[in-house]
Short mmCIF file of C-alpha atoms in Angstrom, two decimals:
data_model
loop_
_atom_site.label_atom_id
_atom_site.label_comp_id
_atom_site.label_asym_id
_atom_site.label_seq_id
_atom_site.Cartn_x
_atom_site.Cartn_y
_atom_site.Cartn_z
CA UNK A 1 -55.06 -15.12 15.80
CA UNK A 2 -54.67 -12.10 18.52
CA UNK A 3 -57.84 -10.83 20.13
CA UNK A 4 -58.61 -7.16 19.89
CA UNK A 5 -61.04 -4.75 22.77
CA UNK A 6 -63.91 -3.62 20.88
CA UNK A 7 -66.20 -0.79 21.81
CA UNK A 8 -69.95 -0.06 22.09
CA UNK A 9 -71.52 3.19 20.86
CA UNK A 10 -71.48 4.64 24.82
CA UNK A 11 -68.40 3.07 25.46
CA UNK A 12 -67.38 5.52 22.12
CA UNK A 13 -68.93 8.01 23.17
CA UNK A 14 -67.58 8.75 26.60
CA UNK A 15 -63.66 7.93 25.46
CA UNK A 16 -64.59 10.88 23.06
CA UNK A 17 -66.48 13.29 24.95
CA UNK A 18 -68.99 13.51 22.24
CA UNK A 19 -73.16 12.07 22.22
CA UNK A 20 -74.01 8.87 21.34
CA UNK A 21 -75.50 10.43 18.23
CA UNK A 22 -72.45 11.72 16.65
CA UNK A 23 -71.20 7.96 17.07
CA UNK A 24 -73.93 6.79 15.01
CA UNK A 25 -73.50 9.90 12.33
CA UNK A 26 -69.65 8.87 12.07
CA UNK A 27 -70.60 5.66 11.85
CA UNK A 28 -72.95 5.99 8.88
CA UNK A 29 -70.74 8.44 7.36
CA UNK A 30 -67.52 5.82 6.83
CA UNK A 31 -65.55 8.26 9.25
CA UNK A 32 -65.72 5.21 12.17
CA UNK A 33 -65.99 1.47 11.03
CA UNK A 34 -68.29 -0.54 12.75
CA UNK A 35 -70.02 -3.69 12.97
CA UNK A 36 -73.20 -5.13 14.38
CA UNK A 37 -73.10 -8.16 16.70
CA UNK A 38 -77.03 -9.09 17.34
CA UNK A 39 -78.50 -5.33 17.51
CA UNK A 40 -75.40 -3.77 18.79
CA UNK A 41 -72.98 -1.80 16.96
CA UNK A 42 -69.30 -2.30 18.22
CA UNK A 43 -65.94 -0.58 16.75
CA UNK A 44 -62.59 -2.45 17.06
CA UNK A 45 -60.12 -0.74 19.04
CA UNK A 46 -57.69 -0.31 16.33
CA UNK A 47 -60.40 1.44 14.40
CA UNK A 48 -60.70 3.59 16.76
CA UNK A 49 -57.22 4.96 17.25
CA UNK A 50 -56.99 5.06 13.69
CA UNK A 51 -59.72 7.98 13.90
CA UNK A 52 -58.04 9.46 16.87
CA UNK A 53 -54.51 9.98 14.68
CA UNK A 54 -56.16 10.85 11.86
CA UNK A 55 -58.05 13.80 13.46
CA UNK A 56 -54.85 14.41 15.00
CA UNK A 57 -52.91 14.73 11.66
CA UNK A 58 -51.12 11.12 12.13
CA UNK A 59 -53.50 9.02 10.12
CA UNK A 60 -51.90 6.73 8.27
CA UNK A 61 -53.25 4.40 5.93
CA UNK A 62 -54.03 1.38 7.30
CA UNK A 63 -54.43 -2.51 5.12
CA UNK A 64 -58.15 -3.06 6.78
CA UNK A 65 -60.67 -2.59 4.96
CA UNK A 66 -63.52 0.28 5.76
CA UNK A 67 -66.66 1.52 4.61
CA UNK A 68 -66.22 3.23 1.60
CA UNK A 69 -67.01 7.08 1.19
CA UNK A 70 -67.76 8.56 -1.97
CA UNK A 71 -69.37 12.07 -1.43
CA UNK A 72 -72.28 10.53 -3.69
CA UNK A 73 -75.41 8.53 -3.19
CA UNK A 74 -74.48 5.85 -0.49
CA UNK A 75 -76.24 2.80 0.00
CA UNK A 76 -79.50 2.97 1.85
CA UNK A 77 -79.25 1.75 5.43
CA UNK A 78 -82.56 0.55 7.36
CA UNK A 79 -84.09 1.57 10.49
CA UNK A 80 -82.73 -0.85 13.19
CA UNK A 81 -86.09 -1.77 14.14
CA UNK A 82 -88.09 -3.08 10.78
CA UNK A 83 -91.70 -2.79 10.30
CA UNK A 84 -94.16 -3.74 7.45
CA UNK A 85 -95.75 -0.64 6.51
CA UNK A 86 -94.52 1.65 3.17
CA UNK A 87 -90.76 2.44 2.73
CA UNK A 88 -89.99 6.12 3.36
CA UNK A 89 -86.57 7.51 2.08
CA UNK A 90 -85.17 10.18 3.84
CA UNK A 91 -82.49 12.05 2.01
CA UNK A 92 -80.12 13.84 3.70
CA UNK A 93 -76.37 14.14 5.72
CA UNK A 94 -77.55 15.72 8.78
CA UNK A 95 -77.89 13.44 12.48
CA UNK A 96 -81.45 15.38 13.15
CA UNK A 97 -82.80 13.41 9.75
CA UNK A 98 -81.88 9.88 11.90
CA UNK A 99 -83.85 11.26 15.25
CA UNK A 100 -86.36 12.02 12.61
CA UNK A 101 -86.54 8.87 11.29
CA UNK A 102 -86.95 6.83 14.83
CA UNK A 103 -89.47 8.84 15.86
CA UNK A 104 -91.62 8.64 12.49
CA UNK A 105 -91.39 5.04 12.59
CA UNK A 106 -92.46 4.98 16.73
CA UNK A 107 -95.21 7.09 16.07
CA UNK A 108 -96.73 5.46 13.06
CA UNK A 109 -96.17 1.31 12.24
CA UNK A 110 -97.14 2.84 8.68
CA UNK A 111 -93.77 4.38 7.90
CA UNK A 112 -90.62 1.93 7.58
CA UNK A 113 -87.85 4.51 7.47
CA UNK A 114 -84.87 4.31 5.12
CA UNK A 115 -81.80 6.75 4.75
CA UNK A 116 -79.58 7.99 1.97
CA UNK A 117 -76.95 10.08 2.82
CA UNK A 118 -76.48 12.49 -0.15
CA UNK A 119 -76.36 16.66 -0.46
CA UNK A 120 -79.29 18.52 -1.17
CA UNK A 121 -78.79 18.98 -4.27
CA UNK A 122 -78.73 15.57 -5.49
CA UNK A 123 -81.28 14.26 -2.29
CA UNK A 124 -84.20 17.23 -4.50
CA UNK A 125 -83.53 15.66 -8.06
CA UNK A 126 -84.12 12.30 -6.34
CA UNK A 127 -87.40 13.57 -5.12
CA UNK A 128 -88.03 14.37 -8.89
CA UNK A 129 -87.64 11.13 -10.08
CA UNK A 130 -89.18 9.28 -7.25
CA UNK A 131 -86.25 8.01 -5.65
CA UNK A 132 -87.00 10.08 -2.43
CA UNK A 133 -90.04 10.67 -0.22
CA UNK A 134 -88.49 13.16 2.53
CA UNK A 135 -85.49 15.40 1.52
CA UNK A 136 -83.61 18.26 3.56
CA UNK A 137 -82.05 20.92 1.78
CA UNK A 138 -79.75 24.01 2.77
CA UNK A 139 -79.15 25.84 -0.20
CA UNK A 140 -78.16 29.43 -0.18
CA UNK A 141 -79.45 31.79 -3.39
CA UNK A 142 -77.30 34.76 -3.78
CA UNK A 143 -79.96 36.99 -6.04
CA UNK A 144 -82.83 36.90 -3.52
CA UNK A 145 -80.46 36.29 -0.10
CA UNK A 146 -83.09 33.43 0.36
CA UNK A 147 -82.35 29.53 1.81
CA UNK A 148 -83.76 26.83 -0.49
CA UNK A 149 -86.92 27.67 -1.90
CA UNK A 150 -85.71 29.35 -4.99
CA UNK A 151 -84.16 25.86 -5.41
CA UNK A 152 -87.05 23.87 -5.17
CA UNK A 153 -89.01 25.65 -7.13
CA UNK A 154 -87.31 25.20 -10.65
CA UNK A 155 -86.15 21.46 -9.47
CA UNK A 156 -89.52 20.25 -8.65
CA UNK A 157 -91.36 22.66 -11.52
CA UNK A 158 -94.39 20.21 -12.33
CA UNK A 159 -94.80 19.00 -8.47
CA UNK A 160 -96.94 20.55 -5.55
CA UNK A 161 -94.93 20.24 -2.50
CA UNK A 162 -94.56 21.79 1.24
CA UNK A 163 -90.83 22.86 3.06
CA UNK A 164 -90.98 22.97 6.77
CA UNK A 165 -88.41 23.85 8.59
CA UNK A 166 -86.11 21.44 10.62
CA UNK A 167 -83.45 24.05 12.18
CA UNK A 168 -81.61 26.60 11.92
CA UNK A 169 -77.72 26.45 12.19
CA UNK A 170 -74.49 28.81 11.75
CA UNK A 171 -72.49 27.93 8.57
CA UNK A 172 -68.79 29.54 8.47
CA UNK A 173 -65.39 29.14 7.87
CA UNK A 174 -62.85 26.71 10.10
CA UNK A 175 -59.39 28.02 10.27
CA UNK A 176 -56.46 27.15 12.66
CA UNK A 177 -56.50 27.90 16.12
CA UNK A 178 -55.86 31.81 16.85
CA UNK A 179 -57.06 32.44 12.81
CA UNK A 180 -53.25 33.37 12.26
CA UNK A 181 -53.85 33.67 8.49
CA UNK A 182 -56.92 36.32 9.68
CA UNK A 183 -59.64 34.75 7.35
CA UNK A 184 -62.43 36.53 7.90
CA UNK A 185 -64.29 37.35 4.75
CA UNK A 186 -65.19 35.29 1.20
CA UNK A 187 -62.36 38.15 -0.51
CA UNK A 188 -59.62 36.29 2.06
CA UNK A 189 -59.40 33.02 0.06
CA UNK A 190 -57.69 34.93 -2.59
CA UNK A 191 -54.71 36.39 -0.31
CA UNK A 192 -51.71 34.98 -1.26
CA UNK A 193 -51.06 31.21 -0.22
CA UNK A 194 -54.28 30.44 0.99
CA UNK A 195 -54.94 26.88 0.79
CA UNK A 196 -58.69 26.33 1.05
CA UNK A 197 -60.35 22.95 1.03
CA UNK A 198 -64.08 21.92 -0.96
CA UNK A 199 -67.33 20.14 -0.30
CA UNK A 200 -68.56 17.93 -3.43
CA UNK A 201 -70.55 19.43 -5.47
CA UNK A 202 -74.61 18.86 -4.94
CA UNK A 203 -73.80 19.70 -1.43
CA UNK A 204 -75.20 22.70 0.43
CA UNK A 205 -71.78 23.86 1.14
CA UNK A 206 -70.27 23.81 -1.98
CA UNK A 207 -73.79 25.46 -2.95
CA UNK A 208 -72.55 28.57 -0.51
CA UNK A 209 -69.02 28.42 -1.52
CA UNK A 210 -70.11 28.48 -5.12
CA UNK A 211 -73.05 31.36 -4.70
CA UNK A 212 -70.35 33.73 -2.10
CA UNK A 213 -67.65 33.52 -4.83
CA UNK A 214 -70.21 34.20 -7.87
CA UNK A 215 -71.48 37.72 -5.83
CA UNK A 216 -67.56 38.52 -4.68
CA UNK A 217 -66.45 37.57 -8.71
CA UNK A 218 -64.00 35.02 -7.19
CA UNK A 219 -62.87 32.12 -10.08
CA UNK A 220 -62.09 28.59 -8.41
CA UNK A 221 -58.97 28.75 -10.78
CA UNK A 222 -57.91 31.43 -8.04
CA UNK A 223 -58.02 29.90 -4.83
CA UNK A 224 -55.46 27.37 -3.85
CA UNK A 225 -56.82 24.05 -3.13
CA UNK A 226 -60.42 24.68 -4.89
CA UNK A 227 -60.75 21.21 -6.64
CA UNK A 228 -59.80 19.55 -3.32
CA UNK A 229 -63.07 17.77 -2.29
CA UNK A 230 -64.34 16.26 1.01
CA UNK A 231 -67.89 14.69 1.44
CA UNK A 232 -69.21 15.72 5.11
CA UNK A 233 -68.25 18.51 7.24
CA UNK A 234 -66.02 16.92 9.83
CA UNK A 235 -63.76 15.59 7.06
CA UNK A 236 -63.26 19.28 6.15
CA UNK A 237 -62.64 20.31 9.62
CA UNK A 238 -60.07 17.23 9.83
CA UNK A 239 -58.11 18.86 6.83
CA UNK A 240 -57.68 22.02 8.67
CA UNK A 241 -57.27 20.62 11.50
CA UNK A 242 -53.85 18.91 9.87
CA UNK A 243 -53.04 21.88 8.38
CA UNK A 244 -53.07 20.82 4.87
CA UNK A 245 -55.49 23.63 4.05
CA UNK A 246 -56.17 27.11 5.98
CA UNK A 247 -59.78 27.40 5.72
CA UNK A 248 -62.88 25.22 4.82
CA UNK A 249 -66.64 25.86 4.83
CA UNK A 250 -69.08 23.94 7.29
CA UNK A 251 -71.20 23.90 9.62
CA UNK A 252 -70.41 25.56 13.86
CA UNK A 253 -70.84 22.07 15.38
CA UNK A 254 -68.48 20.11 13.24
CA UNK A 255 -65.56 22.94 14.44
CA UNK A 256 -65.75 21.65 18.10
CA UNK A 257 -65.94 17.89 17.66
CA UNK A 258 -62.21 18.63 15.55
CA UNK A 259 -61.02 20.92 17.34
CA UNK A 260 -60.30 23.84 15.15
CA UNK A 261 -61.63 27.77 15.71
CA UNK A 262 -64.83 28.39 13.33
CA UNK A 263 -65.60 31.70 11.93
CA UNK A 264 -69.60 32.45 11.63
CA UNK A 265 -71.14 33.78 8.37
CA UNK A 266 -74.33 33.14 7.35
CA UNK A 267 -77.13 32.03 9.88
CA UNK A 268 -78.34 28.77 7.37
CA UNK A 269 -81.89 27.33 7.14
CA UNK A 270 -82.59 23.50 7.01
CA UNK A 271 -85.78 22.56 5.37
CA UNK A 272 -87.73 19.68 4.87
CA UNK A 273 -89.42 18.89 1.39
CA UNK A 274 -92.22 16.83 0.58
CA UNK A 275 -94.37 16.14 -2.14
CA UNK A 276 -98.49 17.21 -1.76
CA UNK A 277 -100.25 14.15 -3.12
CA UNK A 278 -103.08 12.01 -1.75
CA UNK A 279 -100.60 9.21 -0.53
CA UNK A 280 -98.26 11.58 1.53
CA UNK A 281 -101.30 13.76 3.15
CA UNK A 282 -100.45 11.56 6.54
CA UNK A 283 -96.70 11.19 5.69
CA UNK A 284 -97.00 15.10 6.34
CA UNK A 285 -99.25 15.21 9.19
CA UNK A 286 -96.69 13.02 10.75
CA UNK A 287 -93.76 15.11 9.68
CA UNK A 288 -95.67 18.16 11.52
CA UNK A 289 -96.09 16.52 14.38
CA UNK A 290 -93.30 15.02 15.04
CA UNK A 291 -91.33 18.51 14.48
CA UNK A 292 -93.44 19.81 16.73
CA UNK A 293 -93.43 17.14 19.54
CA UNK A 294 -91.64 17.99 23.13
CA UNK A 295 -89.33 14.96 23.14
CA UNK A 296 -88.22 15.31 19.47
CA UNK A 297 -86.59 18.78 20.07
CA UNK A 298 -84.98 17.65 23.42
CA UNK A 299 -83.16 15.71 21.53
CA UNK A 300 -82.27 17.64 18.78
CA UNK A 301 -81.36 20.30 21.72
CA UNK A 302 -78.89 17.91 23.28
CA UNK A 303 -76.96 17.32 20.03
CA UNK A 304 -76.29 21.12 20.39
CA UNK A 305 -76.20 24.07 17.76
CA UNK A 306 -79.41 24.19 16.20
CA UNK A 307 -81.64 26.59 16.77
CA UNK A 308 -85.15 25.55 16.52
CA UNK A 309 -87.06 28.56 17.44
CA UNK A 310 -88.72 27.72 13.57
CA UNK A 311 -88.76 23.76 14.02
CA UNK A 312 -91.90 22.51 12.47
CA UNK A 313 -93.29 25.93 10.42
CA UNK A 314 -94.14 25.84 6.87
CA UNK A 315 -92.14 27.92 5.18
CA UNK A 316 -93.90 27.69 1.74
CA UNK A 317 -96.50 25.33 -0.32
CA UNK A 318 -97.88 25.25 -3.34
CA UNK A 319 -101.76 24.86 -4.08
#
Protein backbone atom coordinates (compact mmCIF):
# COMPACT_ATOMS: atom_id res chain seq x y z
CA UNK A 1 0.00 0.00 0.00
CA UNK A 2 1.59 3.58 -1.16
CA UNK A 3 2.44 6.03 1.57
CA UNK A 4 0.93 9.48 1.41
CA UNK A 5 2.65 13.23 3.13
CA UNK A 6 0.28 14.30 5.63
CA UNK A 7 0.04 17.74 7.13
CA UNK A 8 -0.22 19.39 10.57
CA UNK A 9 -2.58 22.31 11.29
CA UNK A 10 0.66 24.97 10.85
CA UNK A 11 2.03 23.02 8.25
CA UNK A 12 -1.85 23.87 6.69
CA UNK A 13 -1.81 26.86 7.55
CA UNK A 14 1.28 28.37 6.03
CA UNK A 15 0.78 26.31 2.45
CA UNK A 16 -2.52 28.39 2.63
CA UNK A 17 -1.69 31.68 3.84
CA UNK A 18 -4.50 31.56 6.23
CA UNK A 19 -4.38 31.24 10.63
CA UNK A 20 -4.20 28.24 12.27
CA UNK A 21 -7.76 28.96 13.34
CA UNK A 22 -9.43 28.86 10.08
CA UNK A 23 -7.71 25.28 9.81
CA UNK A 24 -9.46 24.17 12.77
CA UNK A 25 -12.98 25.99 11.59
CA UNK A 26 -12.59 24.04 8.13
CA UNK A 27 -11.80 21.28 9.86
CA UNK A 28 -14.89 21.12 12.07
CA UNK A 29 -16.95 22.31 9.33
CA UNK A 30 -16.34 18.98 6.88
CA UNK A 31 -14.72 21.55 4.34
CA UNK A 32 -10.97 19.81 5.24
CA UNK A 33 -10.83 16.08 6.46
CA UNK A 34 -8.72 15.39 9.17
CA UNK A 35 -7.61 13.01 11.63
CA UNK A 36 -6.06 12.94 15.06
CA UNK A 37 -2.86 10.95 15.70
CA UNK A 38 -2.25 11.26 19.74
CA UNK A 39 -3.46 15.09 20.21
CA UNK A 40 -2.53 16.20 16.81
CA UNK A 41 -4.71 16.80 13.99
CA UNK A 42 -3.08 15.89 10.54
CA UNK A 43 -4.76 16.15 6.87
CA UNK A 44 -3.59 13.75 4.09
CA UNK A 45 -2.11 15.38 1.26
CA UNK A 46 -4.61 14.28 -1.18
CA UNK A 47 -7.21 15.87 1.02
CA UNK A 48 -5.73 18.69 0.75
CA UNK A 49 -5.45 19.28 -2.97
CA UNK A 50 -8.81 18.10 -3.18
CA UNK A 51 -9.80 21.48 -1.27
CA UNK A 52 -7.36 23.43 -3.30
CA UNK A 53 -9.32 22.32 -6.83
CA UNK A 54 -12.39 22.54 -5.42
CA UNK A 55 -12.01 26.22 -4.35
CA UNK A 56 -10.51 26.53 -7.62
CA UNK A 57 -13.61 25.22 -9.55
CA UNK A 58 -11.83 21.67 -10.37
CA UNK A 59 -13.21 19.65 -7.53
CA UNK A 60 -14.07 16.56 -8.48
CA UNK A 61 -15.61 13.97 -6.58
CA UNK A 62 -13.37 11.87 -5.06
CA UNK A 63 -14.17 7.69 -3.69
CA UNK A 64 -12.72 8.65 0.04
CA UNK A 65 -14.78 9.05 2.37
CA UNK A 66 -15.20 12.61 4.40
CA UNK A 67 -16.93 14.11 7.14
CA UNK A 68 -20.30 14.53 6.31
CA UNK A 69 -22.02 18.08 6.11
CA UNK A 70 -25.54 18.53 6.49
CA UNK A 71 -26.32 22.30 7.17
CA UNK A 72 -28.16 20.83 10.39
CA UNK A 73 -27.27 19.92 13.91
CA UNK A 74 -23.77 18.18 13.67
CA UNK A 75 -22.44 15.99 16.13
CA UNK A 76 -21.01 17.55 19.23
CA UNK A 77 -17.21 17.60 19.26
CA UNK A 78 -15.26 17.96 22.75
CA UNK A 79 -12.78 20.32 23.95
CA UNK A 80 -9.33 18.71 23.22
CA UNK A 81 -8.39 18.99 26.69
CA UNK A 82 -11.28 17.14 28.99
CA UNK A 83 -12.10 18.11 32.42
CA UNK A 84 -14.65 16.87 35.06
CA UNK A 85 -16.69 19.74 35.83
CA UNK A 86 -20.50 20.40 34.09
CA UNK A 87 -20.88 20.06 30.25
CA UNK A 88 -21.45 23.44 28.58
CA UNK A 89 -22.84 23.45 24.93
CA UNK A 90 -21.96 26.14 22.89
CA UNK A 91 -24.09 26.58 19.84
CA UNK A 92 -22.92 28.22 17.08
CA UNK A 93 -20.82 28.28 13.36
CA UNK A 94 -18.56 31.04 14.08
CA UNK A 95 -14.35 30.31 14.95
CA UNK A 96 -14.64 33.15 17.91
CA UNK A 97 -17.29 30.53 19.73
CA UNK A 98 -14.03 27.83 19.71
CA UNK A 99 -11.49 30.69 21.24
CA UNK A 100 -14.42 31.08 23.51
CA UNK A 101 -14.63 27.81 24.48
CA UNK A 102 -10.66 27.26 25.36
CA UNK A 103 -10.55 30.04 27.29
CA UNK A 104 -13.82 29.23 29.45
CA UNK A 105 -12.52 25.93 30.12
CA UNK A 106 -8.69 27.54 31.14
CA UNK A 107 -10.21 29.90 33.28
CA UNK A 108 -12.63 27.75 35.19
CA UNK A 109 -11.98 23.56 35.69
CA UNK A 110 -15.91 23.98 36.28
CA UNK A 111 -16.89 24.31 32.64
CA UNK A 112 -16.14 21.22 30.21
CA UNK A 113 -16.88 22.86 26.87
CA UNK A 114 -18.79 21.17 24.06
CA UNK A 115 -19.71 22.53 20.48
CA UNK A 116 -22.56 22.18 18.04
CA UNK A 117 -22.25 23.74 14.97
CA UNK A 118 -25.81 24.81 13.93
CA UNK A 119 -27.47 28.47 12.77
CA UNK A 120 -28.98 30.62 15.15
CA UNK A 121 -32.01 29.86 14.57
CA UNK A 122 -32.02 26.34 15.38
CA UNK A 123 -28.78 26.84 18.15
CA UNK A 124 -32.06 29.49 20.25
CA UNK A 125 -34.84 26.69 20.03
CA UNK A 126 -32.16 24.37 21.42
CA UNK A 127 -31.68 26.71 24.28
CA UNK A 128 -35.54 26.31 24.71
CA UNK A 129 -35.56 22.87 25.16
CA UNK A 130 -32.40 22.52 27.09
CA UNK A 131 -30.25 21.20 24.56
CA UNK A 132 -27.97 24.36 24.73
CA UNK A 133 -26.32 26.38 27.51
CA UNK A 134 -24.44 29.20 25.36
CA UNK A 135 -25.90 30.18 21.91
CA UNK A 136 -24.78 33.03 19.35
CA UNK A 137 -27.21 34.47 17.19
CA UNK A 138 -27.12 37.07 14.18
CA UNK A 139 -30.48 37.58 13.17
CA UNK A 140 -31.58 40.61 11.30
CA UNK A 141 -35.47 41.97 11.99
CA UNK A 142 -36.66 44.03 9.16
CA UNK A 143 -39.72 45.92 11.19
CA UNK A 144 -37.54 47.39 13.98
CA UNK A 145 -33.94 47.43 11.80
CA UNK A 146 -32.78 45.61 15.07
CA UNK A 147 -30.05 42.38 15.31
CA UNK A 148 -31.44 39.48 17.38
CA UNK A 149 -33.28 40.52 20.23
CA UNK A 150 -36.66 40.71 18.67
CA UNK A 151 -35.78 37.02 18.05
CA UNK A 152 -35.12 35.99 21.34
CA UNK A 153 -37.70 37.40 22.81
CA UNK A 154 -40.73 35.40 21.31
CA UNK A 155 -38.29 32.11 21.11
CA UNK A 156 -37.37 32.10 24.68
CA UNK A 157 -41.02 33.76 25.87
CA UNK A 158 -41.20 31.98 29.43
CA UNK A 159 -37.21 32.28 30.10
CA UNK A 160 -35.14 35.20 31.76
CA UNK A 161 -32.01 35.48 29.86
CA UNK A 162 -28.98 38.07 29.09
CA UNK A 163 -27.33 38.77 25.19
CA UNK A 164 -23.89 40.17 25.27
CA UNK A 165 -22.28 40.97 22.55
CA UNK A 166 -19.39 38.91 20.91
CA UNK A 167 -18.58 41.18 17.67
CA UNK A 168 -19.52 42.97 15.25
CA UNK A 169 -18.92 42.00 11.52
CA UNK A 170 -19.86 43.23 7.80
CA UNK A 171 -22.40 40.86 6.11
CA UNK A 172 -22.75 41.41 2.13
CA UNK A 173 -22.91 40.04 -1.06
CA UNK A 174 -19.81 37.97 -2.92
CA UNK A 175 -19.83 38.40 -6.60
CA UNK A 176 -17.06 37.71 -9.24
CA UNK A 177 -14.05 39.58 -9.42
CA UNK A 178 -14.62 43.23 -11.03
CA UNK A 179 -18.71 42.72 -9.99
CA UNK A 180 -19.25 42.46 -13.90
CA UNK A 181 -22.94 41.60 -13.37
CA UNK A 182 -22.93 45.15 -11.07
CA UNK A 183 -24.81 43.58 -8.03
CA UNK A 184 -25.11 46.05 -5.77
CA UNK A 185 -28.48 46.17 -4.16
CA UNK A 186 -31.21 43.31 -2.73
CA UNK A 187 -33.54 44.66 -6.18
CA UNK A 188 -30.29 43.18 -8.38
CA UNK A 189 -31.07 39.47 -7.76
CA UNK A 190 -34.07 39.90 -9.87
CA UNK A 191 -32.18 41.29 -13.15
CA UNK A 192 -32.37 38.97 -15.69
CA UNK A 193 -30.10 35.74 -15.38
CA UNK A 194 -28.95 36.22 -12.07
CA UNK A 195 -28.01 33.07 -10.54
CA UNK A 196 -27.88 33.56 -6.77
CA UNK A 197 -26.91 30.87 -4.32
CA UNK A 198 -28.73 30.15 -0.44
CA UNK A 199 -27.76 29.53 3.15
CA UNK A 200 -30.07 26.75 4.92
CA UNK A 201 -32.64 27.90 6.49
CA UNK A 202 -32.27 28.53 10.56
CA UNK A 203 -29.19 30.29 9.54
CA UNK A 204 -28.54 33.99 10.12
CA UNK A 205 -27.99 34.47 6.51
CA UNK A 206 -30.79 33.00 5.09
CA UNK A 207 -32.53 35.01 8.09
CA UNK A 208 -31.16 38.38 6.09
CA UNK A 209 -31.79 37.05 2.72
CA UNK A 210 -35.28 36.15 3.79
CA UNK A 211 -36.06 39.61 5.90
CA UNK A 212 -34.20 42.00 2.68
CA UNK A 213 -36.48 40.23 0.14
CA UNK A 214 -39.77 40.44 2.47
CA UNK A 215 -39.12 44.63 2.81
CA UNK A 216 -37.99 44.81 -1.20
CA UNK A 217 -41.38 42.32 -2.01
CA UNK A 218 -38.91 39.93 -3.75
CA UNK A 219 -40.59 36.03 -4.09
CA UNK A 220 -37.79 33.21 -3.97
CA UNK A 221 -39.83 31.80 -7.01
CA UNK A 222 -38.05 34.92 -8.73
CA UNK A 223 -34.53 34.64 -8.27
CA UNK A 224 -32.57 32.06 -10.12
CA UNK A 225 -30.91 29.61 -7.97
CA UNK A 226 -33.05 30.44 -4.64
CA UNK A 227 -33.58 26.77 -3.43
CA UNK A 228 -29.83 26.17 -3.96
CA UNK A 229 -28.52 25.68 -0.36
CA UNK A 230 -25.02 25.73 1.23
CA UNK A 231 -24.37 25.30 5.05
CA UNK A 232 -21.36 27.80 6.04
CA UNK A 233 -20.21 30.83 4.39
CA UNK A 234 -17.08 29.73 2.61
CA UNK A 235 -19.06 27.04 0.78
CA UNK A 236 -21.10 29.97 -0.62
CA UNK A 237 -18.14 31.94 -1.52
CA UNK A 238 -16.72 28.59 -3.23
CA UNK A 239 -19.92 28.59 -5.51
CA UNK A 240 -19.21 31.98 -6.73
CA UNK A 241 -16.05 31.58 -6.81
CA UNK A 242 -16.75 28.64 -9.66
CA UNK A 243 -19.07 30.65 -11.19
CA UNK A 244 -22.02 28.50 -10.86
CA UNK A 245 -23.92 31.35 -9.22
CA UNK A 246 -23.30 35.34 -9.45
CA UNK A 247 -23.92 36.38 -6.03
CA UNK A 248 -24.29 34.83 -2.47
CA UNK A 249 -24.79 36.31 1.00
CA UNK A 250 -22.03 35.99 3.83
CA UNK A 251 -19.98 37.25 5.87
CA UNK A 252 -16.48 40.01 4.65
CA UNK A 253 -13.93 37.46 5.94
CA UNK A 254 -15.11 34.38 4.16
CA UNK A 255 -14.69 36.66 0.62
CA UNK A 256 -10.84 36.78 1.09
CA UNK A 257 -10.03 33.26 2.22
CA UNK A 258 -11.97 32.32 -1.56
CA UNK A 259 -10.95 34.73 -3.30
CA UNK A 260 -13.92 36.47 -4.71
CA UNK A 261 -14.80 40.55 -4.42
CA UNK A 262 -17.49 41.07 -1.45
CA UNK A 263 -19.96 43.79 -1.53
CA UNK A 264 -20.80 45.33 2.15
CA UNK A 265 -24.43 45.79 3.34
CA UNK A 266 -25.42 45.64 6.60
CA UNK A 267 -22.89 46.15 9.56
CA UNK A 268 -24.27 42.62 11.57
CA UNK A 269 -24.28 42.08 15.37
CA UNK A 270 -23.19 38.72 17.02
CA UNK A 271 -24.67 38.07 20.35
CA UNK A 272 -24.34 35.75 22.97
CA UNK A 273 -27.48 34.25 24.84
CA UNK A 274 -27.78 32.77 28.07
CA UNK A 275 -30.27 31.73 30.35
CA UNK A 276 -30.59 33.82 34.06
CA UNK A 277 -30.99 30.99 36.54
CA UNK A 278 -29.22 30.19 39.82
CA UNK A 279 -26.95 27.46 38.10
CA UNK A 280 -25.62 29.77 35.23
CA UNK A 281 -25.05 33.02 37.61
CA UNK A 282 -21.07 31.97 37.31
CA UNK A 283 -21.45 30.45 33.78
CA UNK A 284 -22.15 34.30 33.08
CA UNK A 285 -19.69 35.91 35.21
CA UNK A 286 -17.30 33.84 33.26
CA UNK A 287 -18.77 34.67 29.92
CA UNK A 288 -18.20 38.52 30.98
CA UNK A 289 -15.00 38.10 31.77
CA UNK A 290 -13.67 36.30 29.44
CA UNK A 291 -15.20 38.82 26.67
CA UNK A 292 -13.67 41.27 28.36
CA UNK A 293 -10.15 39.78 29.00
CA UNK A 294 -6.91 41.35 27.03
CA UNK A 295 -5.72 38.05 25.55
CA UNK A 296 -9.20 36.85 24.42
CA UNK A 297 -9.66 39.82 21.97
CA UNK A 298 -6.01 39.56 20.66
CA UNK A 299 -7.00 36.71 19.41
CA UNK A 300 -10.15 37.32 18.08
CA UNK A 301 -8.20 40.52 16.51
CA UNK A 302 -5.75 38.28 14.70
CA UNK A 303 -8.46 36.18 13.01
CA UNK A 304 -9.33 39.60 11.40
CA UNK A 305 -12.77 41.37 10.60
CA UNK A 306 -14.53 41.72 13.69
CA UNK A 307 -14.96 44.62 15.24
CA UNK A 308 -15.13 44.43 18.90
CA UNK A 309 -15.41 47.93 19.99
CA UNK A 310 -18.89 46.26 21.83
CA UNK A 311 -17.17 42.82 22.87
CA UNK A 312 -18.45 41.90 26.23
CA UNK A 313 -21.63 44.65 26.73
CA UNK A 314 -24.99 43.57 27.61
CA UNK A 315 -27.12 44.40 25.16
CA UNK A 316 -30.42 43.44 26.95
CA UNK A 317 -31.77 41.23 30.08
CA UNK A 318 -34.69 40.45 31.46
CA UNK A 319 -35.56 40.77 35.33
Amino acid sequence: MSQQNSYTTEEIAKILRISKLTVYDLIKKGELPAYRVGRQMRVDESDLEAYKAKAKGEYRQASAVSIPQTGQAQQLTRHEQAGTGRNIIISGQDVSLDLLAGHLEKKDEAYRPLRSYVGSLNSLVAMYTGKADIVSTHLYDGDTNEYNVPYIRRILCGHRFVVINMLSRWAGFYVQAGNPKQIKAWSDFTKPGIRMVNREKGSGARTLIEEQFRLAKIAGSDVIGYEREESNHLAVAGVVARREADVGVGIEKAASLVGVEFVPTVRERYDLVLLKNKDNEQLIQAVLDVLGSRPFQKELEAVGGYDLSQTGKIMYETW
